[in-house]
CSV table of N, CA and C in Angstrom, one decimal:
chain,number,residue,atom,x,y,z
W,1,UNK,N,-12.0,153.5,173.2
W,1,UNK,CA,-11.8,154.2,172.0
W,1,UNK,C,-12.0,155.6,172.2
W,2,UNK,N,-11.2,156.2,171.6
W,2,UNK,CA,-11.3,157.8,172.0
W,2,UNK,C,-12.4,158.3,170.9
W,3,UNK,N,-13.0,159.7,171.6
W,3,UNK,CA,-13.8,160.3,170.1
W,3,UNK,C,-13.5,160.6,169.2
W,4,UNK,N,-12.3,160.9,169.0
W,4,UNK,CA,-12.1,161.2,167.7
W,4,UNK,C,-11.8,160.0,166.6
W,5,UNK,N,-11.2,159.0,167.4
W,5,UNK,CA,-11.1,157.4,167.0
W,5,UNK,C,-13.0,157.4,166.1
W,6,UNK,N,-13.8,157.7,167.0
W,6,UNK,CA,-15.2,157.3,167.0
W,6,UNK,C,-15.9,158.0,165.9
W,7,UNK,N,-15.4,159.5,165.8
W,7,UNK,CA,-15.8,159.9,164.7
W,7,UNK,C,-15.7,159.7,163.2
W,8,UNK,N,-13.7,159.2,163.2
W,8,UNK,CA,-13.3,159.2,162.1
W,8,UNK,C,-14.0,157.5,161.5
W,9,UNK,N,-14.5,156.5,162.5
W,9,UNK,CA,-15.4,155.5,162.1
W,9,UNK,C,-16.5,155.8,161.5
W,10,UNK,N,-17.1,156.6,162.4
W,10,UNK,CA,-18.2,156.7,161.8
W,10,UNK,C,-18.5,157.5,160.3
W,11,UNK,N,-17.4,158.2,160.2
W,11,UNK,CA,-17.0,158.8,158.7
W,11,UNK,C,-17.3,157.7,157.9
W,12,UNK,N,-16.6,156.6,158.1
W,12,UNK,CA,-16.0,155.4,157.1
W,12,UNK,C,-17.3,154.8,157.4
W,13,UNK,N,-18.3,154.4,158.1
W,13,UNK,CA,-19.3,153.7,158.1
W,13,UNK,C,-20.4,154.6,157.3
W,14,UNK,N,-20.4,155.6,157.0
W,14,UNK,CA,-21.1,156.5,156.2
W,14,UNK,C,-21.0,156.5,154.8
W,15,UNK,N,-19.4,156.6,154.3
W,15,UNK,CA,-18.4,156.3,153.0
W,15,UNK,C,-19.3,155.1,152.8
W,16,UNK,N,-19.0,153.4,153.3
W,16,UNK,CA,-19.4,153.0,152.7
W,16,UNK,C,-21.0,152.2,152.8
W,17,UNK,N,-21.7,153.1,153.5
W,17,UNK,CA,-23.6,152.8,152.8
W,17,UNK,C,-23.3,153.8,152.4
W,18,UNK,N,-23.0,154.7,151.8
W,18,UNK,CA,-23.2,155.5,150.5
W,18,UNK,C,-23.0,154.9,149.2
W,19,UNK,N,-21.8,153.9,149.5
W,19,UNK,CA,-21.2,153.4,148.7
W,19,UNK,C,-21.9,152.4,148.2
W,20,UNK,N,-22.3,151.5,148.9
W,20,UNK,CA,-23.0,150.6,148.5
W,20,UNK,C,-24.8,151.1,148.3
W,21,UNK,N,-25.1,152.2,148.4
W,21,UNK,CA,-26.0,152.7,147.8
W,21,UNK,C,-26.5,152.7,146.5
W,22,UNK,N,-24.9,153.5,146.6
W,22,UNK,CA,-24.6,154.1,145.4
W,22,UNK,C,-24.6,153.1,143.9
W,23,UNK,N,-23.9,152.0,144.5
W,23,UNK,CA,-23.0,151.1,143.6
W,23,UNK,C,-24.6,150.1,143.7
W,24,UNK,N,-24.8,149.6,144.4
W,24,UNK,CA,-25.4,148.5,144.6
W,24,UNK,C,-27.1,148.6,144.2
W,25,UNK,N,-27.2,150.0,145.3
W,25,UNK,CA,-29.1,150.0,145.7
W,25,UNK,C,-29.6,150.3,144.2
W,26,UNK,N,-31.2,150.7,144.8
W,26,UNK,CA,-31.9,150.6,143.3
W,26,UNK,C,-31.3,152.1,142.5
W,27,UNK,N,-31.2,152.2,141.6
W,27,UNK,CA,-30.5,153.7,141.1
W,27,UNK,C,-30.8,153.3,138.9
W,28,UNK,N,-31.4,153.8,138.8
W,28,UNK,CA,-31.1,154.0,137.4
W,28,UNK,C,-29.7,154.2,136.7
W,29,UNK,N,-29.2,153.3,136.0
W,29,UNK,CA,-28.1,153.4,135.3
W,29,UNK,C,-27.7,154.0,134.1
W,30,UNK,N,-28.9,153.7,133.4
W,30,UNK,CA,-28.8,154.4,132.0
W,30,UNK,C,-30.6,155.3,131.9
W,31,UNK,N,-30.0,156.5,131.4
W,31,UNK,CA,-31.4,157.1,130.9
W,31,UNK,C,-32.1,156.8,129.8
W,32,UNK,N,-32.9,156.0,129.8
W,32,UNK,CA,-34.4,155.8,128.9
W,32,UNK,C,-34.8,156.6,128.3
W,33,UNK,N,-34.6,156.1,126.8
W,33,UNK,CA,-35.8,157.0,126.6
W,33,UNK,C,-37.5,156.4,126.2
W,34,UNK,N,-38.1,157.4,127.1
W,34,UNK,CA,-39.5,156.6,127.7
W,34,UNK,C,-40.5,157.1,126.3
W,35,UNK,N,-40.4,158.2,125.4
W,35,UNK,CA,-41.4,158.2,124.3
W,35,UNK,C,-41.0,158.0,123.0
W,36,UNK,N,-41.9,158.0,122.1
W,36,UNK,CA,-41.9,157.7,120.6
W,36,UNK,C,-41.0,158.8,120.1
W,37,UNK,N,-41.7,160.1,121.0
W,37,UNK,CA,-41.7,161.3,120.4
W,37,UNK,C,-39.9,161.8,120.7
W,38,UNK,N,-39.4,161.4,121.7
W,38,UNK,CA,-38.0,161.4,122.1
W,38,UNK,C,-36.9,161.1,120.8
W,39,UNK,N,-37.6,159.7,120.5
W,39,UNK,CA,-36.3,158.8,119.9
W,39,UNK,C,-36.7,159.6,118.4
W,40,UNK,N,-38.1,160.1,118.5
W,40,UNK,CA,-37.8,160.4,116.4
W,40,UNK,C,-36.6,162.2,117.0
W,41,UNK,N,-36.9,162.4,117.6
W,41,UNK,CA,-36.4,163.8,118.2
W,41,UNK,C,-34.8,163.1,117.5
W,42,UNK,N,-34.4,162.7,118.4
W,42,UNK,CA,-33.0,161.6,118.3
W,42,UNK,C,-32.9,161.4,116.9
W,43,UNK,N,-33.7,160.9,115.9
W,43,UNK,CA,-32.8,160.3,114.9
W,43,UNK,C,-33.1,161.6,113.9
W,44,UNK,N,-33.9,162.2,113.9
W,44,UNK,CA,-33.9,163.9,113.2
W,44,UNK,C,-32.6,164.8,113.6
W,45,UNK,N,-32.1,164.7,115.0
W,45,UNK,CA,-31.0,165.5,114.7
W,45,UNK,C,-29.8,164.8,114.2
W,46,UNK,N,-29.7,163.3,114.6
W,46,UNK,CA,-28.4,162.5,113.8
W,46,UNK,C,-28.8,163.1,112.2
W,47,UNK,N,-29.8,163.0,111.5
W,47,UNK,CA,-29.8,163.0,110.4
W,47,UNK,C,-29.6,164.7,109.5
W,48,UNK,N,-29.2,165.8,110.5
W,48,UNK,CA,-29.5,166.8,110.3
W,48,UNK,C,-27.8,167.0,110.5
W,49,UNK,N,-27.2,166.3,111.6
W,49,UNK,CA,-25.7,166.4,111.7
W,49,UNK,C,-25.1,165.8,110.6
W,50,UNK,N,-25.6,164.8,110.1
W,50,UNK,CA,-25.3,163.9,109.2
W,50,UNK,C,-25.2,164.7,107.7
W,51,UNK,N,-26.0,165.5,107.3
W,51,UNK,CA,-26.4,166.5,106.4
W,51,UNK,C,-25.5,167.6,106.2
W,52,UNK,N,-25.1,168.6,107.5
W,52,UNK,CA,-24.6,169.4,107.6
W,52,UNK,C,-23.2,169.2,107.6
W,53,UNK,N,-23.1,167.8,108.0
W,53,UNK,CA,-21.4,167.5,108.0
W,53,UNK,C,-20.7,167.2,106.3
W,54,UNK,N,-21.9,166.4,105.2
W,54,UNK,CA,-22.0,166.6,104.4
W,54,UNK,C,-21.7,167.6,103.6
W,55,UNK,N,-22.8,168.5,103.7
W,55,UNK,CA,-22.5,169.4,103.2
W,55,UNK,C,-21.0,170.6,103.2
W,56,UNK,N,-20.3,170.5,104.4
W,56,UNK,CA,-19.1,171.5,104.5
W,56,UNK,C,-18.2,171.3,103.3
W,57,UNK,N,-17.8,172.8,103.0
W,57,UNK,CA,-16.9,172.8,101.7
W,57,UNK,C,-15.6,172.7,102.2
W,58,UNK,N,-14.6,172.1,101.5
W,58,UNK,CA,-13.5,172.3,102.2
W,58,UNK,C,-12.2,173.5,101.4
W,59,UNK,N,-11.6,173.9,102.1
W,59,UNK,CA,-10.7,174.9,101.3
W,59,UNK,C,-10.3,174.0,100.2
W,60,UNK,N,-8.9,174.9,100.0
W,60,UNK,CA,-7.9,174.7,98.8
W,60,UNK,C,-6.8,173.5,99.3
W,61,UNK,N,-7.0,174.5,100.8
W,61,UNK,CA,-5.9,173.8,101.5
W,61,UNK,C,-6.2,172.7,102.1
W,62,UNK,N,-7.1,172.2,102.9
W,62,UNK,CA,-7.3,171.0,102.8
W,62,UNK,C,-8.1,170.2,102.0
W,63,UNK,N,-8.3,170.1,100.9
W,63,UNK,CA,-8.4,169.0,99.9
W,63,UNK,C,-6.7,169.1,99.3
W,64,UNK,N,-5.7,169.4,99.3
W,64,UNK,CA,-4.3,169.6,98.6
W,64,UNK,C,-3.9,168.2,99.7
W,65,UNK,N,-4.1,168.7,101.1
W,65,UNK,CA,-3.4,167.5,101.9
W,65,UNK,C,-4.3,166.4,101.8
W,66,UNK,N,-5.9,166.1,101.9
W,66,UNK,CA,-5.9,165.2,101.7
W,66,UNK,C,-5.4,164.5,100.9
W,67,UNK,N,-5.1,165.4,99.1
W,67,UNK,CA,-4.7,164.4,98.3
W,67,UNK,C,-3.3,163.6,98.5
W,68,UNK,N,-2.7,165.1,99.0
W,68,UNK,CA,-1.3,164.4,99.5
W,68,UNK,C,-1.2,163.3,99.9
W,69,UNK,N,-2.2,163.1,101.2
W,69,UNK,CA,-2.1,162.1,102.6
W,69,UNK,C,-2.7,160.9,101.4
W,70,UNK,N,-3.7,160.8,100.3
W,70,UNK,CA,-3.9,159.5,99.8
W,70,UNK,C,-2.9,158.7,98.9
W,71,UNK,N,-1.9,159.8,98.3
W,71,UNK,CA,-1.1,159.6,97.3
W,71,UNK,C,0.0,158.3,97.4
W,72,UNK,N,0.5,157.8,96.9
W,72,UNK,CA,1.6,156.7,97.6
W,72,UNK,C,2.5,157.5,97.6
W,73,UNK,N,3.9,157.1,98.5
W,73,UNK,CA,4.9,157.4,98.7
W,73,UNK,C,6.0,156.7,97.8
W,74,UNK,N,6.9,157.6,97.2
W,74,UNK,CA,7.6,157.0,96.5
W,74,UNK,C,8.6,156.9,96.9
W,75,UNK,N,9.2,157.5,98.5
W,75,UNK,CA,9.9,156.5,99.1
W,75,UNK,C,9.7,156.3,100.3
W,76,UNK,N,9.6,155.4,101.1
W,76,UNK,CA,8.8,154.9,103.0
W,76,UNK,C,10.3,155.7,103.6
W,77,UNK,N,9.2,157.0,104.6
W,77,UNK,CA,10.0,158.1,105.2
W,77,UNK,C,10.2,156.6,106.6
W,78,UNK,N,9.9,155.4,106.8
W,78,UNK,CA,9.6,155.2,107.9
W,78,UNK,C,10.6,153.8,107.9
W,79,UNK,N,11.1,153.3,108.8
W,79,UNK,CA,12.6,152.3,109.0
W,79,UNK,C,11.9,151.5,109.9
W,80,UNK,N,12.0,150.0,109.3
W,80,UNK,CA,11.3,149.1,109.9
W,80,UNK,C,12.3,148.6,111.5
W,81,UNK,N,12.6,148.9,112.6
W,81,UNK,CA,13.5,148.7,113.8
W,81,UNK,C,14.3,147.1,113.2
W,82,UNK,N,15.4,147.1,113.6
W,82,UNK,CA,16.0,145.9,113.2
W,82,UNK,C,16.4,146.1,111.5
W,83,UNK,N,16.3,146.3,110.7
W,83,UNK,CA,16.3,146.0,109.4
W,83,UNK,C,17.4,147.0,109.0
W,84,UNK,N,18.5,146.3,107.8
W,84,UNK,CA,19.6,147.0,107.7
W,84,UNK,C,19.3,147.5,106.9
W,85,UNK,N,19.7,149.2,106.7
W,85,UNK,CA,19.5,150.3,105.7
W,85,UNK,C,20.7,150.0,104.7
W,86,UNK,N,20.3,149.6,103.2
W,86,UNK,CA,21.1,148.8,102.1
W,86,UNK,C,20.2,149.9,100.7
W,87,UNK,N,21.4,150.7,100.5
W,87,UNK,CA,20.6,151.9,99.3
W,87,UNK,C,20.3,151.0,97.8
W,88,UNK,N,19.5,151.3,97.1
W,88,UNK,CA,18.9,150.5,95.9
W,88,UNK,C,19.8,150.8,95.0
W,89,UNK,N,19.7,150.3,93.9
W,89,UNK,CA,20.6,150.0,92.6
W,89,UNK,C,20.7,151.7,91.7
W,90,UNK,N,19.4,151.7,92.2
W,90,UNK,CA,19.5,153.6,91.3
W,90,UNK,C,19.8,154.2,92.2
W,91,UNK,N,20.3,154.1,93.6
W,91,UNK,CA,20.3,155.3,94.4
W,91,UNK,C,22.4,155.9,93.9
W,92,UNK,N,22.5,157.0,94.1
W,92,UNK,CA,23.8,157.8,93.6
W,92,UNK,C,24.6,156.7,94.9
W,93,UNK,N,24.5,156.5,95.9
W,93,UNK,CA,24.9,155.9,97.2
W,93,UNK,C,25.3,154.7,96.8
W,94,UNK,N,24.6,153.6,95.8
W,94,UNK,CA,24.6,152.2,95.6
W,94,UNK,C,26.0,151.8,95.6
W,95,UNK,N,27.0,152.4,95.1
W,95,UNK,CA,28.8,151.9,94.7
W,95,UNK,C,29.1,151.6,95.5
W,96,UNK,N,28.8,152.7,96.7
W,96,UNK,CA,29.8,153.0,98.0
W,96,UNK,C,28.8,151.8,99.0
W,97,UNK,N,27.4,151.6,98.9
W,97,UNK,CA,27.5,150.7,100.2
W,97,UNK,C,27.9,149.4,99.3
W,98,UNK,N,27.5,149.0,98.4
W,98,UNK,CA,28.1,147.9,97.8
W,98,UNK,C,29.7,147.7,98.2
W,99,UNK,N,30.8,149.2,98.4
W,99,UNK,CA,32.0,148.5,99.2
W,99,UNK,C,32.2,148.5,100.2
W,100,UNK,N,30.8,148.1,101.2
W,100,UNK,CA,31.0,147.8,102.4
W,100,UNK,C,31.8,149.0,103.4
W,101,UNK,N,31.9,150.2,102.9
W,101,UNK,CA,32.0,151.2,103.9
W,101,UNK,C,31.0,151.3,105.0
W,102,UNK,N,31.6,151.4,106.2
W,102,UNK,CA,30.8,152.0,107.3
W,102,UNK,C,31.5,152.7,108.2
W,103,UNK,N,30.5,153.8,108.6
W,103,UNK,CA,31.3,155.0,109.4
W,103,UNK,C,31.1,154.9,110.8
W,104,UNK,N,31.6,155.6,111.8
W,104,UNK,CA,31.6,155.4,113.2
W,104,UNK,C,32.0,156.9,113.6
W,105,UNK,N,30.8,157.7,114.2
W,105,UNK,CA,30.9,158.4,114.9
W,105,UNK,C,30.9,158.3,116.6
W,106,UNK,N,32.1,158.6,116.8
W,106,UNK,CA,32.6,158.2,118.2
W,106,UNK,C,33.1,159.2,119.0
W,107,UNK,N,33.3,160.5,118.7
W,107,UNK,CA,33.8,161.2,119.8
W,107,UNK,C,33.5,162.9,118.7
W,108,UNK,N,33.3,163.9,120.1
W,108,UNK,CA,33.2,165.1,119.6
W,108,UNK,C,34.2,166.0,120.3
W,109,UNK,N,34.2,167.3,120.1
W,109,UNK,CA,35.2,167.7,120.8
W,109,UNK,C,34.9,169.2,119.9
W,110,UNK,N,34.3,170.2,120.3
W,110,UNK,CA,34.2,172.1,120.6
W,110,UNK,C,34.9,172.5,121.4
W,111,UNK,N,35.5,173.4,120.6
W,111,UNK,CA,36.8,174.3,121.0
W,111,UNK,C,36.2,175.9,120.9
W,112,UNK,N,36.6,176.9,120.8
W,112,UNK,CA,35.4,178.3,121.4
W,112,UNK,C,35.0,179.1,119.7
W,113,UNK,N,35.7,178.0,118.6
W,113,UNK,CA,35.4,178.5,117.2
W,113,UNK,C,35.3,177.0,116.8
W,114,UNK,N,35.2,176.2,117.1
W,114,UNK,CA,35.2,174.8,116.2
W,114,UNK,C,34.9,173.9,116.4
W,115,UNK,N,33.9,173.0,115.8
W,115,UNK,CA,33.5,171.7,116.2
W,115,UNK,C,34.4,170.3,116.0
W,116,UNK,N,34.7,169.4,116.4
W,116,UNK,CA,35.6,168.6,115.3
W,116,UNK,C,34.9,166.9,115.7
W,117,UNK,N,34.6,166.4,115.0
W,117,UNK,CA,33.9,165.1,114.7
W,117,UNK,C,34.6,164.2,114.6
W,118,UNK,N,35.0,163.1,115.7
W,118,UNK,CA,35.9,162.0,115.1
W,118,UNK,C,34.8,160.8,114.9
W,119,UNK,N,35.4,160.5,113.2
W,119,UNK,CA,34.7,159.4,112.6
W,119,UNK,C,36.0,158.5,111.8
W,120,UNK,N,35.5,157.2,112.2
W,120,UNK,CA,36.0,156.5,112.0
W,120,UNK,C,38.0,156.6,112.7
W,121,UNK,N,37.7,157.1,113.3
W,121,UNK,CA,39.0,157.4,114.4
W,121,UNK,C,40.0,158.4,113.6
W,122,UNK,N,39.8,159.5,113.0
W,122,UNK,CA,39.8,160.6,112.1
W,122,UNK,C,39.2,161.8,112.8
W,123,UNK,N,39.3,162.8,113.1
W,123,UNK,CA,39.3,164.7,113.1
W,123,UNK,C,38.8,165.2,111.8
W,124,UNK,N,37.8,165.8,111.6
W,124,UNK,CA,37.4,166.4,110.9
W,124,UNK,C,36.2,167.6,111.3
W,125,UNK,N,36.0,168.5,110.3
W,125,UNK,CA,35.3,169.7,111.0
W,125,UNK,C,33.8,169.6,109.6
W,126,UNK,N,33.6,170.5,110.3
W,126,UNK,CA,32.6,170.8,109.0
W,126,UNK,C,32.9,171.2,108.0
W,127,UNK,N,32.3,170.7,106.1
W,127,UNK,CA,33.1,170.7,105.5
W,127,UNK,C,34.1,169.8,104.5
W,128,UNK,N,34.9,169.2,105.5
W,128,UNK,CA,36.0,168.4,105.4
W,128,UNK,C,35.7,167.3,104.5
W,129,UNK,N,36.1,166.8,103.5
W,129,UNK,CA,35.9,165.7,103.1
W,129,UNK,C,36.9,164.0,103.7
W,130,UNK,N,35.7,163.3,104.3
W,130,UNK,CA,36.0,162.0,104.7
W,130,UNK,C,37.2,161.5,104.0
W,131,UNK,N,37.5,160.5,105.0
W,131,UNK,CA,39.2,159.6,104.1
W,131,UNK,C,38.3,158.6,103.1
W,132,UNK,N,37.4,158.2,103.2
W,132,UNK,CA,37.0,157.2,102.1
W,132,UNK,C,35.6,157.7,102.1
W,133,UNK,N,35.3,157.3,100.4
W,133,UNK,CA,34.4,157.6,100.1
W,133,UNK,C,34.6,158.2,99.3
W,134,UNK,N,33.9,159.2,99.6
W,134,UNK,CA,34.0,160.6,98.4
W,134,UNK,C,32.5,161.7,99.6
W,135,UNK,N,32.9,161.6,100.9
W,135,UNK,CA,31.7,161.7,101.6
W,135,UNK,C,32.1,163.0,102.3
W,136,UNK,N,31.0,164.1,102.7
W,136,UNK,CA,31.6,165.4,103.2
W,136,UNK,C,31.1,165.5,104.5
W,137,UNK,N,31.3,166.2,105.5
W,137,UNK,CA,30.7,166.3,106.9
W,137,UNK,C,29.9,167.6,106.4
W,138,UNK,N,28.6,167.5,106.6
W,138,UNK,CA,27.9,168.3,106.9
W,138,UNK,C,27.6,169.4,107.5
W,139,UNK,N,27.0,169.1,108.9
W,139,UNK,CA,27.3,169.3,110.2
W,139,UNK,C,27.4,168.4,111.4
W,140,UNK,N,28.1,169.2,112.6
W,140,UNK,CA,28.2,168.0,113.4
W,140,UNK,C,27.6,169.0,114.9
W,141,UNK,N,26.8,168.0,115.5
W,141,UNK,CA,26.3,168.1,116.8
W,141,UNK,C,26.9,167.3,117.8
W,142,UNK,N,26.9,167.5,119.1
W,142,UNK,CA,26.8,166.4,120.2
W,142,UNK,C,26.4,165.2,120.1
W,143,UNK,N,25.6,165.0,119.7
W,143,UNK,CA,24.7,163.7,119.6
W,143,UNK,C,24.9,162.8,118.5
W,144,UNK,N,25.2,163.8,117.5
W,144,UNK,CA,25.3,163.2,115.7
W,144,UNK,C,25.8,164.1,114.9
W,145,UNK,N,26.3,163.4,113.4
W,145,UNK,CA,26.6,164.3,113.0
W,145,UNK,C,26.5,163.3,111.3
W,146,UNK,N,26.5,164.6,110.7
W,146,UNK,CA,25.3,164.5,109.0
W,146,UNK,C,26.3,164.4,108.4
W,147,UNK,N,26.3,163.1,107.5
W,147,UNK,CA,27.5,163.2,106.1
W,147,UNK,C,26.9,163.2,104.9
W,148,UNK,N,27.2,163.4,104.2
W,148,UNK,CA,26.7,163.6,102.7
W,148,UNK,C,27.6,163.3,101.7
W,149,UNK,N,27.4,162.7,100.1
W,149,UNK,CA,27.8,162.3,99.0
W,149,UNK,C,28.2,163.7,98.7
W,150,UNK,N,29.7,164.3,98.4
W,150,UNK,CA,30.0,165.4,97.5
W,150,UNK,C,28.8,166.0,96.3
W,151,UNK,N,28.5,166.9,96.1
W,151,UNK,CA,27.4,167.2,94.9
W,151,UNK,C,26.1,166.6,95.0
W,152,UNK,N,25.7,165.6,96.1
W,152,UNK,CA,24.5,165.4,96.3
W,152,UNK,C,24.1,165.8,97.6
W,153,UNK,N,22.6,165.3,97.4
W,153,UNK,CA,21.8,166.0,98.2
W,153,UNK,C,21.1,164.6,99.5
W,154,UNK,N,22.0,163.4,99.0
W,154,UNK,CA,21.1,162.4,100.4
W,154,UNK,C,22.1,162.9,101.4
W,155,UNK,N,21.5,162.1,102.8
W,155,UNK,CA,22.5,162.6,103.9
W,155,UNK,C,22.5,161.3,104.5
W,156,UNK,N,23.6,160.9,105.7
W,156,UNK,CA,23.7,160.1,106.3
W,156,UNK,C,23.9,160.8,107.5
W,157,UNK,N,23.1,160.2,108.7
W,157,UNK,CA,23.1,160.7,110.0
W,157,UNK,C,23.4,159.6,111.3
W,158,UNK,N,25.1,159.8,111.2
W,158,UNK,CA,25.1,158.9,112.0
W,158,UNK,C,25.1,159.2,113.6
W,159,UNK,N,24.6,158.2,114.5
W,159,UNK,CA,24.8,159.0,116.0
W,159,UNK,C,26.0,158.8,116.5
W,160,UNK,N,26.1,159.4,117.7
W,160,UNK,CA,27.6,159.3,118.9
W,160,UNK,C,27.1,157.6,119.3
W,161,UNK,N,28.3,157.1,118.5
W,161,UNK,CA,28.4,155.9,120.0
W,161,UNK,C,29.5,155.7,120.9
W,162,UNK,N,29.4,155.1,122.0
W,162,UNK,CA,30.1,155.0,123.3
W,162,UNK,C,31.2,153.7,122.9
W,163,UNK,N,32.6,154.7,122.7
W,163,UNK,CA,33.4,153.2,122.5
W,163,UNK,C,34.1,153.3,124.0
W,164,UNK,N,34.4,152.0,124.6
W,164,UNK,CA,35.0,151.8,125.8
W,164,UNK,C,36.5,152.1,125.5
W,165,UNK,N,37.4,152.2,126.3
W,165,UNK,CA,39.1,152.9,126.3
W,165,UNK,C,39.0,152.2,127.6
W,166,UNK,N,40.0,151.4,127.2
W,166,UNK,CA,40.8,150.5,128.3
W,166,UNK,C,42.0,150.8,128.9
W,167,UNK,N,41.7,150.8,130.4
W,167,UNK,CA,43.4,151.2,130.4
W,167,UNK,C,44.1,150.1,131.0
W,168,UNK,N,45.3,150.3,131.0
W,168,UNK,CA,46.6,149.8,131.8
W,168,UNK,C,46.6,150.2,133.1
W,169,UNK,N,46.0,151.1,133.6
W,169,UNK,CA,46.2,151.4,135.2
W,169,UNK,C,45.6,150.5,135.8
W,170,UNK,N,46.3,149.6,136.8
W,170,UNK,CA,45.7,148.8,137.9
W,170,UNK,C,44.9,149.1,138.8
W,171,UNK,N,44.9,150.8,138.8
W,171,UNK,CA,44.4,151.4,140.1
W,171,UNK,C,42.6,151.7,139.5
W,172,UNK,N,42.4,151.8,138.1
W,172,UNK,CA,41.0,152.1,137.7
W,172,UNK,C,40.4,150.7,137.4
């Protein structure tokens, strides 16, 4: 075995009785507390943090969010995964999903002044009002694009999805 072989051993024979010193031998694990006078030490300052945390006033501003944050919500900002979004009997929306319209954002296309959104296999820009419905394009991104009820204020956001185009060429 060469020295340096020898040394880098002996490294590792060092590593582990340290290790097993460490881990294993006698070693105090947790610090005790060994007097009376320690632990009332200990519960006098819990009871002093305890006090002082009490006591903090809070602004304007936060007691406003607390109350916020306890208030109920009058409508769940939050979409259970899986579950189909079906608008309630009062919502201005109710007519239209009752006739089973649904939209499909499927392809985008910017030109060096213009976005144009194909939904439901339709060209439209921002603006434009939908072929059915009574629904307006918003705006339109890459990713998605925002429709809305004429004169209202809910929105629908639907995303890009990926339709396949089949061809006739043998060669693809």
């Amino acid at each position: 075995m060469s020295k340096r072989e020898q040394i880098i051993l002996g490294f590792v024979a060092l590593a582990i009785l340290y290790a097993g010193y460490n881990y294993l031998g006698i070693s105090e694990k947790h610090s005790r507390i060994k007097t009376e006078e320690e632990l009332t030490d200990l519960k006098n300052l819990m009871v002093n943090v305890a006090t002082q945390v009490n006591k903090a006033v809070l602004s304007d501003t936060e007691t406003f969010l607390i109350k916020r944050a306890e208030a109920n919500w009058k409508q769940d900002p939050f979409l259970s995964p899986g579950v189909s979004v079906k608008f309630t009997s009062d919502s201005e929306l109710s007519e239209l999903s009752d006739q089973g319209l649904s939209f499909t954002y499927s392809g985008y296309l910017e030109t060096a002044d213009k976005k144009l959104a194909i939904i439901n296999n339709m060209e439209y820009k921002v603006g434009e009002m939908l072929a059915e419905g009574g629904f307006v394009v918003r705006s339109i991104s890459a990713n998605q694009v925002e429709i809305g009820v004429i004169g209202g204020k809910n929105t629908i956001i639907l995303p890009l999805e990926e339709v396949k185009v089949f061809s006739l060429d043998k060669n693809r």
